Amino acid sequence: MEKRDELYKGKAKSVYTTDDPNSLIMLFRNDTSAFDGKKREQLARKGMVNNKFNAFIMEKLHAAGVETHFIRLLNDQESLVKRLQMLPLECVVRNLAAGSVCRRLGVQEGLELNPPTFEFFLKNDELGDPMVNDYHIRSFGWAEPDQVEKMKQLTFQVNDVLKQLFLDGGMLLVDYKLEFGLFEGRVVLGDEFTPDGCRLWDRETRKKLDKDRFRQGLGDVVESYEEVGRRLGIQFD
Ligand code: TMP
Ligand code: ASP
């Protein structure tokens, strides 16, 4: 597999073309950002931890029947993935209230949401990733109605698999964000699943073990990601 040009540089990952037009290399950097890029820092080991964390989760999801872009780990900070045509949307499921939903709706952090709720956000940093609904998606042509339904169905299927996986490790999956793309016309899970894009709390103490540690300046960010991984049985070195 030959690495060629940088195709895209995000806030925490870079994507490269390869000699295979259908495959890309995803590089997890140590860069960490929050608040749509307004807070940025380099955190040692984070690229490696997130790359291995993502590989573990993507393999679990594949085994549960969720089609993902993940092909295989290449090295500490890089993975090979299928090239998707990304849909410009972020799919969020919330099992417990935290973050923006608390600010928007004035609900207390930790409120249990029964049933879990779903939100779409438009992927656009300049606009601060605004929340959008099914009608916006249709009217502005960001995705087709059947793709919208598929994204919802897959995002909830991921919830069934991962809620239990984290619970078995003594953690609560509070919320998470997924991104999807098209591969040969099918809606396929892309991007990543790491503690950068979800909230995880210790089941007993409700200690935050995810990127809120960075957002809120709580310290031990990568140490917490590794703790989550260790509880799931992930080997980092
Ligand atoms: P929120 O509370 O900020 O709306 O985020 C909900 C969850 O989705 C939280 O785990 C963080 C994740 N998320 C991202 O990782 N990136 C984003 O751009 C958004 C909107 C959410
Ligand atoms: N909106 C997410 C956060 O606040 C992602 C980002 O902006 O980088 O962390």
mmCIF file of C-alpha atoms and ligand atoms in Angstrom:
data_model
loop_
_atom_site.group_PDB
_atom_site.id
_atom_site.type_symbol
_atom_site.label_atom_id
_atom_site.label_comp_id
_atom_site.label_asym_id
_atom_site.label_seq_id
_atom_site.Cartn_x
_atom_site.Cartn_y
_atom_site.Cartn_z
ATOM 1 C CA MET A 1 0.000 0.000 0.000
ATOM 2 C CA GLU A 2 1.606 3.217 -1.166
ATOM 3 C CA LYS A 3 0.732 6.485 0.583
ATOM 4 C CA ARG A 4 0.266 9.392 -1.826
ATOM 5 C CA ASP A 5 -1.193 12.896 -1.317
ATOM 6 C CA GLU A 6 -2.893 14.539 1.621
ATOM 7 C CA LEU A 7 -6.552 14.675 0.618
ATOM 8 C CA TYR A 8 -7.963 16.353 3.686
ATOM 9 C CA LYS A 9 -6.676 17.703 7.006
ATOM 10 C CA GLY A 10 -9.205 17.793 9.826
ATOM 11 C CA LYS A 11 -8.705 19.029 13.363
ATOM 12 C CA ALA A 12 -7.406 15.719 14.715
ATOM 13 C CA LYS A 13 -6.954 13.457 11.663
ATOM 14 C CA SER A 14 -5.465 13.674 8.177
ATOM 15 C CA VAL A 15 -6.543 11.585 5.218
ATOM 16 C CA TYR A 16 -4.244 10.470 2.386
ATOM 17 C CA THR A 17 -4.873 8.911 -0.988
ATOM 18 C CA THR A 18 -3.152 5.619 -1.835
ATOM 19 C CA ASP A 19 -2.296 3.733 -5.022
ATOM 20 C CA ASP A 20 -5.757 2.126 -4.692
ATOM 21 C CA PRO A 21 -8.477 4.641 -5.692
ATOM 22 C CA ASN A 22 -10.957 2.926 -3.338
ATOM 23 C CA SER A 23 -8.751 3.079 -0.214
ATOM 24 C CA LEU A 24 -7.514 5.937 1.951
ATOM 25 C CA ILE A 25 -5.085 6.179 4.849
ATOM 26 C CA MET A 26 -6.429 7.859 7.974
ATOM 27 C CA LEU A 27 -3.743 9.374 10.240
ATOM 28 C CA PHE A 28 -4.696 10.059 13.851
ATOM 29 C CA ARG A 29 -2.591 13.036 14.973
ATOM 30 C CA ASN A 30 -1.905 14.140 18.550
ATOM 31 C CA ASP A 31 -3.803 17.385 17.894
ATOM 32 C CA THR A 32 -6.816 17.817 20.122
ATOM 33 C CA SER A 33 -9.450 20.423 19.542
ATOM 34 C CA ALA A 34 -12.764 21.461 21.005
ATOM 35 C CA PHE A 35 -15.355 24.197 20.598
ATOM 36 C CA ASP A 36 -15.118 24.009 16.805
ATOM 37 C CA GLY A 37 -11.354 24.408 16.846
ATOM 38 C CA LYS A 38 -11.210 27.365 19.275
ATOM 39 C CA LYS A 39 -9.328 25.313 21.905
ATOM 40 C CA ARG A 40 -6.359 23.334 20.563
ATOM 41 C CA GLU A 41 -3.503 21.340 22.118
ATOM 42 C CA GLN A 42 -1.084 18.552 21.299
ATOM 43 C CA LEU A 43 -1.463 15.558 23.609
ATOM 44 C CA ALA A 44 1.312 12.941 23.546
ATOM 45 C CA ARG A 45 0.185 9.385 22.610
ATOM 46 C CA LYS A 46 -3.361 10.482 21.702
ATOM 47 C CA GLY A 47 -2.990 9.649 17.996
ATOM 48 C CA MET A 48 -1.844 6.121 18.770
ATOM 49 C CA VAL A 49 -4.450 5.578 21.496
ATOM 50 C CA ASN A 50 -7.312 6.789 19.308
ATOM 51 C CA ASN A 51 -6.136 4.826 16.261
ATOM 52 C CA LYS A 52 -6.104 1.561 18.235
ATOM 53 C CA PHE A 53 -9.306 2.432 20.093
ATOM 54 C CA ASN A 54 -11.091 3.139 16.812
ATOM 55 C CA ALA A 55 -9.848 -0.110 15.248
ATOM 56 C CA PHE A 56 -11.171 -2.112 18.227
ATOM 57 C CA ILE A 57 -14.615 -0.461 18.106
ATOM 58 C CA MET A 58 -14.930 -0.675 14.313
ATOM 59 C CA GLU A 59 -14.148 -4.404 14.489
ATOM 60 C CA LYS A 60 -16.811 -4.896 17.163
ATOM 61 C CA LEU A 61 -19.354 -3.031 15.024
ATOM 62 C CA HIS A 62 -18.421 -5.029 11.923
ATOM 63 C CA ALA A 63 -18.879 -8.253 13.902
ATOM 64 C CA ALA A 64 -22.350 -7.002 14.931
ATOM 65 C CA GLY A 65 -23.316 -6.468 11.283
ATOM 66 C CA VAL A 66 -22.686 -2.721 10.917
ATOM 67 C CA GLU A 67 -20.863 -1.982 7.655
ATOM 68 C CA THR A 68 -17.903 0.341 8.315
ATOM 69 C CA HIS A 69 -15.125 1.905 6.235
ATOM 70 C CA PHE A 70 -12.403 0.361 8.426
ATOM 71 C CA ILE A 71 -10.108 -2.128 6.679
ATOM 72 C CA ARG A 72 -7.092 -2.620 8.963
ATOM 73 C CA LEU A 73 -4.493 -1.001 11.211
ATOM 74 C CA LEU A 74 -1.329 -0.034 9.333
ATOM 75 C CA ASN A 75 0.849 1.211 12.196
ATOM 76 C CA ASP A 76 0.565 3.086 15.526
ATOM 77 C CA GLN A 77 -1.166 6.151 14.125
ATOM 78 C CA GLU A 78 -2.557 5.054 10.759
ATOM 79 C CA SER A 79 -5.404 2.867 9.508
ATOM 80 C CA LEU A 80 -6.481 1.843 6.026
ATOM 81 C CA VAL A 81 -10.121 2.652 5.225
ATOM 82 C CA LYS A 82 -12.488 2.460 2.276
ATOM 83 C CA ARG A 83 -12.944 5.709 0.416
ATOM 84 C CA LEU A 84 -16.484 6.948 1.082
ATOM 85 C CA GLN A 85 -18.363 9.870 -0.362
ATOM 86 C CA MET A 86 -19.105 11.528 2.972
ATOM 87 C CA LEU A 87 -22.520 12.939 3.844
ATOM 88 C CA PRO A 88 -22.041 16.379 5.531
ATOM 89 C CA LEU A 89 -23.967 15.372 8.653
ATOM 90 C CA GLU A 90 -23.218 14.320 12.212
ATOM 91 C CA CYS A 91 -25.568 11.816 13.837
ATOM 92 C CA VAL A 92 -25.820 12.067 17.624
ATOM 93 C CA VAL A 93 -27.576 9.651 19.961
ATOM 94 C CA ARG A 94 -27.973 10.586 23.617
ATOM 95 C CA ASN A 95 -28.712 8.103 26.398
ATOM 96 C CA LEU A 96 -28.169 10.661 29.168
ATOM 97 C CA ALA A 97 -28.347 14.455 28.924
ATOM 98 C CA ALA A 98 -24.993 16.262 28.704
ATOM 99 C CA GLY A 99 -23.325 19.016 26.698
ATOM 100 C CA SER A 100 -25.297 21.043 24.193
ATOM 101 C CA VAL A 101 -28.691 19.489 24.931
ATOM 102 C CA CYS A 102 -28.463 20.731 28.530
ATOM 103 C CA ARG A 103 -27.700 24.273 27.358
ATOM 104 C CA ARG A 104 -30.371 24.239 24.653
ATOM 105 C CA LEU A 105 -33.212 22.698 26.614
ATOM 106 C CA GLY A 106 -32.275 23.681 30.163
ATOM 107 C CA VAL A 107 -32.181 20.085 31.413
ATOM 108 C CA GLN A 108 -29.845 18.812 34.090
ATOM 109 C CA GLU A 109 -26.705 16.879 33.175
ATOM 110 C CA GLY A 110 -27.207 13.184 33.828
ATOM 111 C CA LEU A 111 -30.952 13.077 33.156
ATOM 112 C CA GLU A 112 -31.787 9.648 31.698
ATOM 113 C CA LEU A 113 -33.384 9.862 28.263
ATOM 114 C CA ASN A 114 -35.956 7.162 27.720
ATOM 115 C CA PRO A 115 -36.070 6.486 24.830
ATOM 116 C CA PRO A 116 -32.609 7.718 23.815
ATOM 117 C CA THR A 117 -32.849 10.756 21.574
ATOM 118 C CA PHE A 118 -31.387 11.458 18.137
ATOM 119 C CA GLU A 119 -30.119 14.701 16.600
ATOM 120 C CA PHE A 120 -28.605 15.667 13.255
ATOM 121 C CA PHE A 121 -25.962 18.396 13.024
ATOM 122 C CA LEU A 122 -24.610 19.961 9.859
ATOM 123 C CA LYS A 123 -20.851 19.454 9.606
ATOM 124 C CA ASN A 124 -19.753 23.080 9.277
ATOM 125 C CA ASP A 125 -17.269 24.584 11.759
ATOM 126 C CA GLU A 126 -17.794 28.169 10.542
ATOM 127 C CA LEU A 127 -21.460 27.885 11.468
ATOM 128 C CA GLY A 128 -20.634 25.999 14.693
ATOM 129 C CA ASP A 129 -22.185 22.702 13.508
ATOM 130 C CA PRO A 130 -25.830 23.838 13.738
ATOM 131 C CA MET A 131 -28.547 21.317 14.560
ATOM 132 C CA VAL A 132 -30.679 20.512 11.503
ATOM 133 C CA ASN A 133 -33.781 18.376 10.954
ATOM 134 C CA ASP A 134 -34.913 15.847 8.353
ATOM 135 C CA TYR A 135 -36.663 18.550 6.343
ATOM 136 C CA HIS A 136 -33.528 20.723 6.157
ATOM 137 C CA ILE A 137 -31.573 17.690 4.964
ATOM 138 C CA ARG A 138 -34.121 17.092 2.245
ATOM 139 C CA SER A 139 -34.671 20.709 1.198
ATOM 140 C CA PHE A 140 -30.955 21.500 0.989
ATOM 141 C CA GLY A 141 -30.099 18.167 -0.626
ATOM 142 C CA TRP A 142 -27.565 16.960 1.971
ATOM 143 C CA ALA A 143 -28.917 13.386 1.816
ATOM 144 C CA GLU A 144 -31.833 11.414 0.364
ATOM 145 C CA PRO A 145 -34.771 10.398 2.590
ATOM 146 C CA ASP A 146 -33.795 6.687 2.491
ATOM 147 C CA GLN A 147 -30.230 7.614 3.490
ATOM 148 C CA VAL A 148 -31.600 9.661 6.403
ATOM 149 C CA GLU A 149 -33.569 6.638 7.617
ATOM 150 C CA LYS A 150 -30.542 4.367 7.210
ATOM 151 C CA MET A 151 -28.305 6.743 9.201
ATOM 152 C CA LYS A 152 -30.811 6.767 12.060
ATOM 153 C CA GLN A 153 -31.231 3.002 11.999
ATOM 154 C CA LEU A 154 -27.460 2.365 11.981
ATOM 155 C CA THR A 155 -26.783 4.954 14.691
ATOM 156 C CA PHE A 156 -29.293 3.253 17.006
ATOM 157 C CA GLN A 157 -27.895 -0.178 16.108
ATOM 158 C CA VAL A 158 -24.466 1.097 17.174
ATOM 159 C CA ASN A 159 -26.071 2.211 20.447
ATOM 160 C CA ASP A 160 -27.319 -1.323 21.179
ATOM 161 C CA VAL A 161 -23.857 -2.787 20.614
ATOM 162 C CA LEU A 162 -21.740 -0.141 22.339
ATOM 163 C CA LYS A 163 -23.959 0.649 25.338
ATOM 164 C CA GLN A 164 -23.554 -2.978 26.441
ATOM 165 C CA LEU A 165 -19.849 -3.115 25.574
ATOM 166 C CA PHE A 166 -19.088 -0.075 27.750
ATOM 167 C CA LEU A 167 -21.437 -1.241 30.493
ATOM 168 C CA ASP A 168 -19.495 -4.502 30.670
ATOM 169 C CA GLY A 169 -16.425 -2.334 31.315
ATOM 170 C CA GLY A 170 -18.235 -0.438 34.095
ATOM 171 C CA MET A 171 -18.999 2.639 31.973
ATOM 172 C CA LEU A 172 -22.058 4.549 30.773
ATOM 173 C CA LEU A 173 -22.205 5.570 27.120
ATOM 174 C CA VAL A 174 -23.753 9.019 27.608
ATOM 175 C CA ASP A 175 -23.781 10.174 23.969
ATOM 176 C CA TYR A 176 -21.765 9.915 20.744
ATOM 177 C CA LYS A 177 -21.441 11.281 17.247
ATOM 178 C CA LEU A 178 -21.190 9.230 14.057
ATOM 179 C CA GLU A 179 -20.555 10.226 10.458
ATOM 180 C CA PHE A 180 -21.611 8.235 7.429
ATOM 181 C CA GLY A 181 -20.710 8.137 3.751
ATOM 182 C CA LEU A 182 -21.670 6.289 0.616
ATOM 183 C CA PHE A 183 -19.789 3.290 -0.772
ATOM 184 C CA GLU A 184 -21.197 1.794 -3.978
ATOM 185 C CA GLY A 185 -24.484 3.522 -3.087
ATOM 186 C CA ARG A 186 -24.700 2.030 0.427
ATOM 187 C CA VAL A 187 -24.691 4.081 3.635
ATOM 188 C CA VAL A 188 -21.526 3.026 5.492
ATOM 189 C CA LEU A 189 -20.110 4.147 8.855
ATOM 190 C CA GLY A 190 -17.063 6.391 8.356
ATOM 191 C CA ASP A 191 -14.867 8.729 10.406
ATOM 192 C CA GLU A 192 -14.044 7.343 13.873
ATOM 193 C CA PHE A 193 -15.390 6.145 17.185
ATOM 194 C CA THR A 194 -13.061 7.266 19.977
ATOM 195 C CA PRO A 195 -13.395 9.123 23.297
ATOM 196 C CA ASP A 196 -12.936 12.324 21.233
ATOM 197 C CA GLY A 197 -16.446 11.928 19.817
ATOM 198 C CA CYS A 198 -18.450 10.443 22.655
ATOM 199 C CA ARG A 199 -19.101 10.861 26.359
ATOM 200 C CA LEU A 200 -18.270 8.045 28.743
ATOM 201 C CA TRP A 201 -18.766 8.115 32.501
ATOM 202 C CA ASP A 202 -17.707 5.656 35.153
ATOM 203 C CA ARG A 203 -20.877 3.729 35.990
ATOM 204 C CA GLU A 204 -20.561 4.150 39.768
ATOM 205 C CA THR A 205 -18.827 7.500 40.286
ATOM 206 C CA ARG A 206 -19.917 9.156 36.994
ATOM 207 C CA LYS A 207 -16.322 10.361 36.562
ATOM 208 C CA LYS A 208 -15.850 11.748 33.042
ATOM 209 C CA LEU A 209 -13.493 9.618 30.946
ATOM 210 C CA ASP A 210 -13.850 11.319 27.528
ATOM 211 C CA LYS A 211 -13.012 14.573 25.728
ATOM 212 C CA ASP A 212 -14.980 16.585 28.297
ATOM 213 C CA ARG A 213 -11.777 16.235 30.361
ATOM 214 C CA PHE A 214 -10.090 18.366 27.685
ATOM 215 C CA ARG A 215 -13.042 20.715 27.090
ATOM 216 C CA GLN A 216 -13.408 21.378 30.818
ATOM 217 C CA GLY A 217 -9.666 21.411 31.657
ATOM 218 C CA LEU A 218 -9.971 18.433 34.019
ATOM 219 C CA GLY A 219 -6.548 16.955 33.087
ATOM 220 C CA ASP A 220 -5.492 13.320 32.503
ATOM 221 C CA VAL A 221 -7.107 13.323 29.052
ATOM 222 C CA VAL A 222 -5.093 10.602 27.304
ATOM 223 C CA GLU A 223 -4.691 8.706 30.599
ATOM 224 C CA SER A 224 -8.495 8.499 30.784
ATOM 225 C CA TYR A 225 -8.788 7.328 27.163
ATOM 226 C CA GLU A 226 -6.267 4.591 27.973
ATOM 227 C CA GLU A 227 -8.211 3.679 31.096
ATOM 228 C CA VAL A 228 -11.357 3.258 28.983
ATOM 229 C CA GLY A 229 -9.390 1.117 26.527
ATOM 230 C CA ARG A 230 -7.888 -0.976 29.301
ATOM 231 C CA ARG A 231 -11.367 -1.681 30.691
ATOM 232 C CA LEU A 232 -12.407 -2.927 27.236
ATOM 233 C CA GLY A 233 -9.302 -5.083 26.941
ATOM 234 C CA ILE A 234 -7.491 -2.989 24.307
ATOM 235 C CA GLN A 235 -3.690 -3.357 24.160
ATOM 236 C CA PHE A 236 -1.973 -0.054 23.417
ATOM 237 C CA ASP A 237 1.675 -1.109 23.367
HETATM 238 P P1 TMP B 1 -22.858 18.023 22.026
HETATM 239 O O1 TMP B 1 -23.333 17.787 23.418
HETATM 240 O O2 TMP B 1 -21.738 19.043 21.920
HETATM 241 O O3 TMP B 1 -23.982 18.325 21.060
HETATM 242 O O4 TMP B 1 -22.198 16.660 21.515
HETATM 243 C C1 TMP B 1 -22.859 15.424 21.622
HETATM 244 C C2 TMP B 1 -21.847 14.307 21.420
HETATM 245 O O5 TMP B 1 -21.385 14.298 20.068
HETATM 246 C C3 TMP B 1 -20.610 14.446 22.289
HETATM 247 O O6 TMP B 1 -20.175 13.146 22.667
HETATM 248 C C4 TMP B 1 -19.576 15.073 21.369
HETATM 249 C C5 TMP B 1 -19.994 14.593 20.018
HETATM 250 N N1 TMP B 1 -19.770 15.582 18.969
HETATM 251 C C6 TMP B 1 -18.544 15.653 18.345
HETATM 252 O O7 TMP B 1 -17.652 14.873 18.646
HETATM 253 N N2 TMP B 1 -18.352 16.570 17.376
HETATM 254 C C7 TMP B 1 -19.294 17.452 16.999
HETATM 255 O O8 TMP B 1 -19.055 18.279 16.104
HETATM 256 C C8 TMP B 1 -20.588 17.376 17.652
HETATM 257 C C9 TMP B 1 -21.699 18.320 17.284
HETATM 258 C C10 TMP B 1 -20.761 16.434 18.627
HETATM 259 N N1 ASP B 2 -18.017 20.177 18.606
HETATM 260 C C1 ASP B 2 -17.034 19.226 19.143
HETATM 261 C C2 ASP B 2 -16.435 19.732 20.426
HETATM 262 O O1 ASP B 2 -16.865 20.705 21.003
HETATM 263 C C3 ASP B 2 -15.992 18.921 18.136
HETATM 264 C C4 ASP B 2 -15.119 20.093 17.760
HETATM 265 O O2 ASP B 2 -15.608 21.179 17.632
HETATM 266 O O3 ASP B 2 -13.938 19.890 17.601
HETATM 267 O O4 ASP B 2 -15.506 19.160 20.902
#
